[in-house]
PDB file of C-alpha atoms in Angstrom:
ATOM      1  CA  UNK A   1     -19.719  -9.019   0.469  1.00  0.00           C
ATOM      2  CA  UNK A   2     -20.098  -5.631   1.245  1.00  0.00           C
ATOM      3  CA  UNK A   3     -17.753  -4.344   4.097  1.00  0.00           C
ATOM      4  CA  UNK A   4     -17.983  -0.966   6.292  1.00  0.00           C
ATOM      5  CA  UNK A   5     -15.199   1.887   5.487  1.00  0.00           C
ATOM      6  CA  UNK A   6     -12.408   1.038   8.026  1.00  0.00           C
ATOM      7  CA  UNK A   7     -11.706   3.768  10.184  1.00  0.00           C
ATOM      8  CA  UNK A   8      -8.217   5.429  11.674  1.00  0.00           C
ATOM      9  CA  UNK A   9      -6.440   2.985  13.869  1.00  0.00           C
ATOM     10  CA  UNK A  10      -9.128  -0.407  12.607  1.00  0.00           C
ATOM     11  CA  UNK A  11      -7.237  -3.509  11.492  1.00  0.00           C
ATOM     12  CA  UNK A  12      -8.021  -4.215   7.818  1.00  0.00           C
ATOM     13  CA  UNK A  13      -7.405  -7.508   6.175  1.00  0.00           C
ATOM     14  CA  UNK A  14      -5.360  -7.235   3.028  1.00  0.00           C
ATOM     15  CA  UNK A  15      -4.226 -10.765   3.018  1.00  0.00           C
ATOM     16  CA  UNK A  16      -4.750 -13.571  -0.458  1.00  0.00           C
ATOM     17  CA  UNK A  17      -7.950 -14.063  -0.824  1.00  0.00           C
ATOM     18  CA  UNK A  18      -7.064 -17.530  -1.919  1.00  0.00           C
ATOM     19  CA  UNK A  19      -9.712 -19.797  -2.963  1.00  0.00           C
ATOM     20  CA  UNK A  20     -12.162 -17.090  -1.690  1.00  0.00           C
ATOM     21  CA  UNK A  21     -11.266 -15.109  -4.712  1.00  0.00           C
ATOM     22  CA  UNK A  22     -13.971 -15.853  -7.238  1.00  0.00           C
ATOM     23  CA  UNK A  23     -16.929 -15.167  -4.971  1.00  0.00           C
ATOM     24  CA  UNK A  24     -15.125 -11.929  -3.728  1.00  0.00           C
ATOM     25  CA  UNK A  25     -15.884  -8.363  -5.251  1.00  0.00           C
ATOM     26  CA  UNK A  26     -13.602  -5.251  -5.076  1.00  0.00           C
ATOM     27  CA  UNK A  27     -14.026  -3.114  -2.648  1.00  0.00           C
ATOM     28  CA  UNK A  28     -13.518   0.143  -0.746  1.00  0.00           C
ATOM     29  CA  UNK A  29     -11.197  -0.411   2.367  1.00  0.00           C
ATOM     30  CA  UNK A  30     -11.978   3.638   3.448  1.00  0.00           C
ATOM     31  CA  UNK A  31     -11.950   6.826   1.848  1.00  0.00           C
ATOM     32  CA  UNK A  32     -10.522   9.653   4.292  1.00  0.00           C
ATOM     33  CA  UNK A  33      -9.156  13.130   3.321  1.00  0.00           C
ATOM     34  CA  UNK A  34      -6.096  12.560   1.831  1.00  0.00           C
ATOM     35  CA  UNK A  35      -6.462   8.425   0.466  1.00  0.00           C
ATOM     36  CA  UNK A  36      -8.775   6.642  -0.431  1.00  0.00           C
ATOM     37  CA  UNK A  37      -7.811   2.420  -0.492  1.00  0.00           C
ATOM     38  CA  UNK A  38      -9.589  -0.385  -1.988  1.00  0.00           C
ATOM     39  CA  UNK A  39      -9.081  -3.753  -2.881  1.00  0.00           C
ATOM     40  CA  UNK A  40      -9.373  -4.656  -6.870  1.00  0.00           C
ATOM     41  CA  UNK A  41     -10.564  -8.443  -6.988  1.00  0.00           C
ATOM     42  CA  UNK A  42     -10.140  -8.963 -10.951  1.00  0.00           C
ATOM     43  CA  UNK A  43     -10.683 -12.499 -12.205  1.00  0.00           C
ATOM     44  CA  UNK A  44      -8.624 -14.162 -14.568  1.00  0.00           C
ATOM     45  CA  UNK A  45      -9.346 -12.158 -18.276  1.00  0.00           C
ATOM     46  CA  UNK A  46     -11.441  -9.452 -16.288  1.00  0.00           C
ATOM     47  CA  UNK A  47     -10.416  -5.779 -16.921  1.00  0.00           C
ATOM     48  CA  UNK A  48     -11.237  -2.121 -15.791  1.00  0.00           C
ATOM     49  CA  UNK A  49     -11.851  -0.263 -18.617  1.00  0.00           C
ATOM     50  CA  UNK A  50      -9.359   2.646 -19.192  1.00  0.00           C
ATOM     51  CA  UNK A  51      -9.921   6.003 -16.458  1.00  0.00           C
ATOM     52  CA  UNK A  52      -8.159   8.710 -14.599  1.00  0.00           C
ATOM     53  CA  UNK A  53      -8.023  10.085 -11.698  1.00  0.00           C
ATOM     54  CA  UNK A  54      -6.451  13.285 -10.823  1.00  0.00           C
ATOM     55  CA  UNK A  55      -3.995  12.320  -7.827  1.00  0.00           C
ATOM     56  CA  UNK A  56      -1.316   9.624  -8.166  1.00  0.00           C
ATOM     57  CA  UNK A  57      -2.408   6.196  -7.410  1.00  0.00           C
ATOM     58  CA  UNK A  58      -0.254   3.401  -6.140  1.00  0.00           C
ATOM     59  CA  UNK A  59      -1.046  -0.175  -7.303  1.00  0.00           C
ATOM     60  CA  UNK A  60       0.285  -3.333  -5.338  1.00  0.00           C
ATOM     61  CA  UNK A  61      -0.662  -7.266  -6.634  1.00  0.00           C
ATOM     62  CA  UNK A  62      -1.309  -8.792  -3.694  1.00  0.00           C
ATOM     63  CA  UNK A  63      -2.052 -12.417  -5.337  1.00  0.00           C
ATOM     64  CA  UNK A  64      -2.134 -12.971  -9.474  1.00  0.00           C
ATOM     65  CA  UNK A  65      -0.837 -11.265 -11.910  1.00  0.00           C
ATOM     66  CA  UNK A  66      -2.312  -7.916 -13.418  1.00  0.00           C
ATOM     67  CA  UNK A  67      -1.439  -6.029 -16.662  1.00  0.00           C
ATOM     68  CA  UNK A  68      -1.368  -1.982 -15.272  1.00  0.00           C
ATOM     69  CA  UNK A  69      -1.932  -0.082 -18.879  1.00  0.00           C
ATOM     70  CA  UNK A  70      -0.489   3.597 -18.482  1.00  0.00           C
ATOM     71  CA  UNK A  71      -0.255   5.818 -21.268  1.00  0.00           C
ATOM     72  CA  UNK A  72      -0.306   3.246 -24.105  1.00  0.00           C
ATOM     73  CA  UNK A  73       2.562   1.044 -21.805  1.00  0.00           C
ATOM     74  CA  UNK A  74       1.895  -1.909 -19.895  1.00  0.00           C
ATOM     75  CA  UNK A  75       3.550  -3.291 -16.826  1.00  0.00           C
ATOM     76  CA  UNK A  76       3.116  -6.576 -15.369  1.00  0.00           C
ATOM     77  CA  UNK A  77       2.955  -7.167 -11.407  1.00  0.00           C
ATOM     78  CA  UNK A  78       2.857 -10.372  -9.944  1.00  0.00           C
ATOM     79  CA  UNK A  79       2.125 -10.524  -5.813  1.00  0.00           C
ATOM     80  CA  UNK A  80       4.133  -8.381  -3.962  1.00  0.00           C
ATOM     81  CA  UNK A  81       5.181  -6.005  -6.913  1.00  0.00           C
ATOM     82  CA  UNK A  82       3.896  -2.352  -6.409  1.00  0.00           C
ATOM     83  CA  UNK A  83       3.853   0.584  -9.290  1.00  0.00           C
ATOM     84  CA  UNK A  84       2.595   4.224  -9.018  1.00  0.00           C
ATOM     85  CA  UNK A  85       1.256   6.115 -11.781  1.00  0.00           C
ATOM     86  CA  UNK A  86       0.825   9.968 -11.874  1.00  0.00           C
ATOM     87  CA  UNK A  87      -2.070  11.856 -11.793  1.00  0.00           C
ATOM     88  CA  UNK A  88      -4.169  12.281 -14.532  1.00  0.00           C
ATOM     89  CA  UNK A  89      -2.368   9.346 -16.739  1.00  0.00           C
ATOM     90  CA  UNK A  90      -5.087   7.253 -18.239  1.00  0.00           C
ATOM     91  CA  UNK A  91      -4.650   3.863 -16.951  1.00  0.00           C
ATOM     92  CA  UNK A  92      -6.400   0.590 -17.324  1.00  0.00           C
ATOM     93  CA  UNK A  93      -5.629  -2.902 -15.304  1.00  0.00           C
ATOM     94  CA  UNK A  94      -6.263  -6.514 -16.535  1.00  0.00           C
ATOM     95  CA  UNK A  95      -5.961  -9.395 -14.517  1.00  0.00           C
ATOM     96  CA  UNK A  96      -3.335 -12.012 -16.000  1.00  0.00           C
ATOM     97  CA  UNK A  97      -4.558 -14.712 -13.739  1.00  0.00           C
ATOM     98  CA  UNK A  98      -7.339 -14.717 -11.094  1.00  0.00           C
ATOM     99  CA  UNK A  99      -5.848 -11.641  -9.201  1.00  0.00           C
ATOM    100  CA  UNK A 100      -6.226  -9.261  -6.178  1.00  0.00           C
ATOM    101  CA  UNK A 101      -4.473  -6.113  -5.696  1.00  0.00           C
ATOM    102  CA  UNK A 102      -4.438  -2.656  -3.407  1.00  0.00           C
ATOM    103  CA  UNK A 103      -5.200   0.494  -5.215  1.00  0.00           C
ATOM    104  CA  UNK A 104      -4.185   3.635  -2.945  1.00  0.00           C
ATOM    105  CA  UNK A 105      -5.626   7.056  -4.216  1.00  0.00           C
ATOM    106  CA  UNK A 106      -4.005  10.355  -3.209  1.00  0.00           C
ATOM    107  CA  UNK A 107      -7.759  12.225  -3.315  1.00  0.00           C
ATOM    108  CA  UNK A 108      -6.509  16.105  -4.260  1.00  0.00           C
ATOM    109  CA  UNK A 109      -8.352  18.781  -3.264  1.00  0.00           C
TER     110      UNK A 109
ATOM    111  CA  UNK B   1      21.625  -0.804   0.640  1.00  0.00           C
ATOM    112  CA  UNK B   2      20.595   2.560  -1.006  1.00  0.00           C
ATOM    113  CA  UNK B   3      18.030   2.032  -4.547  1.00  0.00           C
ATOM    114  CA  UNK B   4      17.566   4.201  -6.438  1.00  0.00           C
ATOM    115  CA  UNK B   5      13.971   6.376  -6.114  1.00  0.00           C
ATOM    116  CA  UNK B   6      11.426   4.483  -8.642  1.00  0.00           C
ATOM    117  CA  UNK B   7       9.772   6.042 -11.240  1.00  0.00           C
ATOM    118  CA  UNK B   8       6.077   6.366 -12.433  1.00  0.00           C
ATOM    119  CA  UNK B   9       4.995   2.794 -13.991  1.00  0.00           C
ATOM    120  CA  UNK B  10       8.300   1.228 -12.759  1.00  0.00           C
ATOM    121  CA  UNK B  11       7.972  -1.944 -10.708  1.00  0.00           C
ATOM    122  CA  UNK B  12       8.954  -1.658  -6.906  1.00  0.00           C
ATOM    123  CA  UNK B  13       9.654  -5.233  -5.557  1.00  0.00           C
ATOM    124  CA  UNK B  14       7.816  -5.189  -1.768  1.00  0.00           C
ATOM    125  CA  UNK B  15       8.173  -8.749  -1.026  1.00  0.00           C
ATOM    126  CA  UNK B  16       8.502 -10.029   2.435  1.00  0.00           C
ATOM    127  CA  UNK B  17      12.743 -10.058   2.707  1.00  0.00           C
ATOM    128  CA  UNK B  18      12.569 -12.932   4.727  1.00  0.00           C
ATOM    129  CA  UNK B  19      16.495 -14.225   6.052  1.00  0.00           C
ATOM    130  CA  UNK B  20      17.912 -10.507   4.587  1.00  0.00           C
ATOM    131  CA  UNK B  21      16.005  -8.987   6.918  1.00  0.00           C
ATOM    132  CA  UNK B  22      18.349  -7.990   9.197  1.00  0.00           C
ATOM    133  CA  UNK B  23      21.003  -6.563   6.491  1.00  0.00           C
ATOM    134  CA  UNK B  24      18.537  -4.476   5.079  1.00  0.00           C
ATOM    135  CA  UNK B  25      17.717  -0.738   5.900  1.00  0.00           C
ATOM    136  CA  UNK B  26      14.479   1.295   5.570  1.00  0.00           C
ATOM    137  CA  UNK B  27      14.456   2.749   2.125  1.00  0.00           C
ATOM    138  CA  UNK B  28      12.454   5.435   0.601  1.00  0.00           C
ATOM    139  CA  UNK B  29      10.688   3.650  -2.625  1.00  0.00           C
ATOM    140  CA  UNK B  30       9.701   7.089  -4.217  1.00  0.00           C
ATOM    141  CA  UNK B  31       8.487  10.614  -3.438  1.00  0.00           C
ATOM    142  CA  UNK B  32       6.537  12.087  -5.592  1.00  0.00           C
ATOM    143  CA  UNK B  33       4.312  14.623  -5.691  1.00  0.00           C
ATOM    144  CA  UNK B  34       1.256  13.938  -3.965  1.00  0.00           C
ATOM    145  CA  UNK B  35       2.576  10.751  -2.088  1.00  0.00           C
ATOM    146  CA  UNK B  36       5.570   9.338  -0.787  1.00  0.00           C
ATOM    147  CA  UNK B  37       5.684   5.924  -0.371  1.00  0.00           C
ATOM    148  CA  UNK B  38       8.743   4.305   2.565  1.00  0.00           C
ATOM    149  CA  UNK B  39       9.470   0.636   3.118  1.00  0.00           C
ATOM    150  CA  UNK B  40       9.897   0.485   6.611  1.00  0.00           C
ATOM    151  CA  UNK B  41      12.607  -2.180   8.070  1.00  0.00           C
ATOM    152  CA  UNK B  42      12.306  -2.974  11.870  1.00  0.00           C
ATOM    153  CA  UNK B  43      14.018  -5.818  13.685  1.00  0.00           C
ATOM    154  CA  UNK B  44      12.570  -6.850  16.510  1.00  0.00           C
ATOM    155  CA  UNK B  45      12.572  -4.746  19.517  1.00  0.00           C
ATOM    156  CA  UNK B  46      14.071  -1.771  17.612  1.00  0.00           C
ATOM    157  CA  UNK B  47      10.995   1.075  17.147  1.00  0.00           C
ATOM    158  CA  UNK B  48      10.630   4.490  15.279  1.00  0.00           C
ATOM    159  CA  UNK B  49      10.231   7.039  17.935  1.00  0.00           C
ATOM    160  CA  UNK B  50       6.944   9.025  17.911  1.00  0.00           C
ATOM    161  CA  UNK B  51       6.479  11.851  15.125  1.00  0.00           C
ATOM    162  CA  UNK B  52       3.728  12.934  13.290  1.00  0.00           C
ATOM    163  CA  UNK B  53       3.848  14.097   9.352  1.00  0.00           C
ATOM    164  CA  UNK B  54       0.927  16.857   8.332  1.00  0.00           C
ATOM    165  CA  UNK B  55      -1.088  13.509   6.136  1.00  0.00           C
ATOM    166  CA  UNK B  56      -2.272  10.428   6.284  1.00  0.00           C
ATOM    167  CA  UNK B  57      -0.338   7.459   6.058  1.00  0.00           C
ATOM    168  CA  UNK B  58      -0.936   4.199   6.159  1.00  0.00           C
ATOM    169  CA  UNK B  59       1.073   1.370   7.760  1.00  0.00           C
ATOM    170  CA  UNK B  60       0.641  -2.102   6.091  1.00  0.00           C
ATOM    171  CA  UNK B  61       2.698  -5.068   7.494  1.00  0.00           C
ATOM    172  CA  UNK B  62       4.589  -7.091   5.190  1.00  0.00           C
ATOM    173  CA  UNK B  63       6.598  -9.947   7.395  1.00  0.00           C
ATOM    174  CA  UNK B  64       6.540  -9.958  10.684  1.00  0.00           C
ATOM    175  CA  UNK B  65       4.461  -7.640  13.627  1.00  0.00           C
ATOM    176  CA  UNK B  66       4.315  -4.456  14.604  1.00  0.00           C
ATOM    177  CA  UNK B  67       2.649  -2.330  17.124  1.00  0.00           C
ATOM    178  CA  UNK B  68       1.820   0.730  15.755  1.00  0.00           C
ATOM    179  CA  UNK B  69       0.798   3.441  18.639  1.00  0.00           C
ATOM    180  CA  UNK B  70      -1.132   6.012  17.848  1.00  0.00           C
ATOM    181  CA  UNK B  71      -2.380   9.032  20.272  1.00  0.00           C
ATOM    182  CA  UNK B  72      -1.537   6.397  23.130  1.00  0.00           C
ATOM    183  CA  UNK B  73      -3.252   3.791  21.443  1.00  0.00           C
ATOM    184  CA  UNK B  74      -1.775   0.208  20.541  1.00  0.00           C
ATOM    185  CA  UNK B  75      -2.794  -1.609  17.105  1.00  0.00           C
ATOM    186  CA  UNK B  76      -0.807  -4.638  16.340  1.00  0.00           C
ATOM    187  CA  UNK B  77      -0.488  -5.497  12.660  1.00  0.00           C
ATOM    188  CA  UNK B  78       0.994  -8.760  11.216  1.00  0.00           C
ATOM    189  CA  UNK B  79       1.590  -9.974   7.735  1.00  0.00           C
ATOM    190  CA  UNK B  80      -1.036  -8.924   5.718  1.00  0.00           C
ATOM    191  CA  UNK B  81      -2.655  -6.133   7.892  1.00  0.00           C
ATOM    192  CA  UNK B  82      -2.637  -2.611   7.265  1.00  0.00           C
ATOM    193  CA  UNK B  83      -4.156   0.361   8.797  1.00  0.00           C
ATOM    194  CA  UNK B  84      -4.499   4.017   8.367  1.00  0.00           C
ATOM    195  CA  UNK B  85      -3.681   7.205  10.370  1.00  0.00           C
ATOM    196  CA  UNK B  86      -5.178  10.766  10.219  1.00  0.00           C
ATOM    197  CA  UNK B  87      -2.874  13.600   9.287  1.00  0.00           C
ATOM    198  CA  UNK B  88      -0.990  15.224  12.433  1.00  0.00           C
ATOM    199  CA  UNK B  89      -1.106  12.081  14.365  1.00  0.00           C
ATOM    200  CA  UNK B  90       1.262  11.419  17.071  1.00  0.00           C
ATOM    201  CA  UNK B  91       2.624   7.663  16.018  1.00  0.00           C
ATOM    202  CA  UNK B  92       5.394   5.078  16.824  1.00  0.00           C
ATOM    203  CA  UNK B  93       6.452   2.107  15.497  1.00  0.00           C
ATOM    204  CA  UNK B  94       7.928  -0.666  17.382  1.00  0.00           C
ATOM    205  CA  UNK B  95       8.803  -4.457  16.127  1.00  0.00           C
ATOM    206  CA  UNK B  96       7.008  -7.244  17.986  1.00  0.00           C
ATOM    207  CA  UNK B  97       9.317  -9.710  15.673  1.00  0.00           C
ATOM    208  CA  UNK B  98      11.540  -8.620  12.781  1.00  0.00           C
ATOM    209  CA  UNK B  99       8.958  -6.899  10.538  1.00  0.00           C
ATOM    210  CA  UNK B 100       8.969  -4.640   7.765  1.00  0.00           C
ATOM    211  CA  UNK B 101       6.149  -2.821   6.672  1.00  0.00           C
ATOM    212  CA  UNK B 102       5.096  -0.259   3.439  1.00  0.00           C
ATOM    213  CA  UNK B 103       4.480   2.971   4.537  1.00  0.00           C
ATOM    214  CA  UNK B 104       2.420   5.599   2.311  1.00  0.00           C
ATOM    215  CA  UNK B 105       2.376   9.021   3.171  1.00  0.00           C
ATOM    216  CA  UNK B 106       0.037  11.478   1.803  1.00  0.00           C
ATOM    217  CA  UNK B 107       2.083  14.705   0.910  1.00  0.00           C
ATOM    218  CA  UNK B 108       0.331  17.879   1.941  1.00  0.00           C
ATOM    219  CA  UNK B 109       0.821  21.115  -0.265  1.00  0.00           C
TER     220      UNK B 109
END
């Protein structure tokens, strides 16, 4: 379900989705000036294909387990495990089990 | 107790502390160049004294509550709730309970 940008100050959820998981799709939480956050909702044996981006980007499992591919390396993150990657490093994420995590974008300009 | 700043692709454990809480300090996870991410350890009553930082931040709630205030403005987070601030925005941070909370920072060049 599609939910409006958050803005300064607003409340957001970033709880386990749970059970809710499978009928849930990622989304973005808000993009500001600076950061732009959104929720990854990755199904077990799902993936995001390999990208870049040209800030640094911090990636927290909030529920699952995800596979974070940087650079030819991978790192595993189970809930509550957090990783940043530089900018520019090519990166792609596969969920290990049905999985939900926070991406956080520093947006350079 | 001091860690050691983490590195790109290195896993940062951001767990709820649970019964260490109140033995453990705010530490800085990592700075790096576009963002700077802070775990923030609070027990309750103790607060962060207003200050504002040039980015935006946000302020997600890992155990515990909060009340961030913001321009005069009360938002109370709890487990699982996270919100975001504009750059150059007058904030506080006070512990409703024994909390800790992630805190990203958006570095300005």
């Amino acid at each position: 379900m599609a939910i409006p940008h958050a803005l300064p100050g607003q409340v957001i959820e970033v709880q386990p989705l749970g059970p809710r998981l499978p009928h849930e799709m990622t989304v973005a939480l808000f993009k500001a000036q600076d950061l732009e956050v959104m929720r990854l909702v990755l199904p077990a044996g799902r993936s995001l294909p390999p990208h870049k981006v040209p800030g640094e980007i911090t990636v927290q499992c909030i529920e699952g387990a995800i596979d974070v591919t940087a650079d030819g390396q991978s790192h595993v993150l189970h809930a509550g495990q957090l990783l940043y990657l530089s900018g520019g490093v090519m990166h792609g994420v596969s969920a290990l089990q049905d999985a939900s995590a926070l991406v956080t974008v520093a947006l350079r300009r």
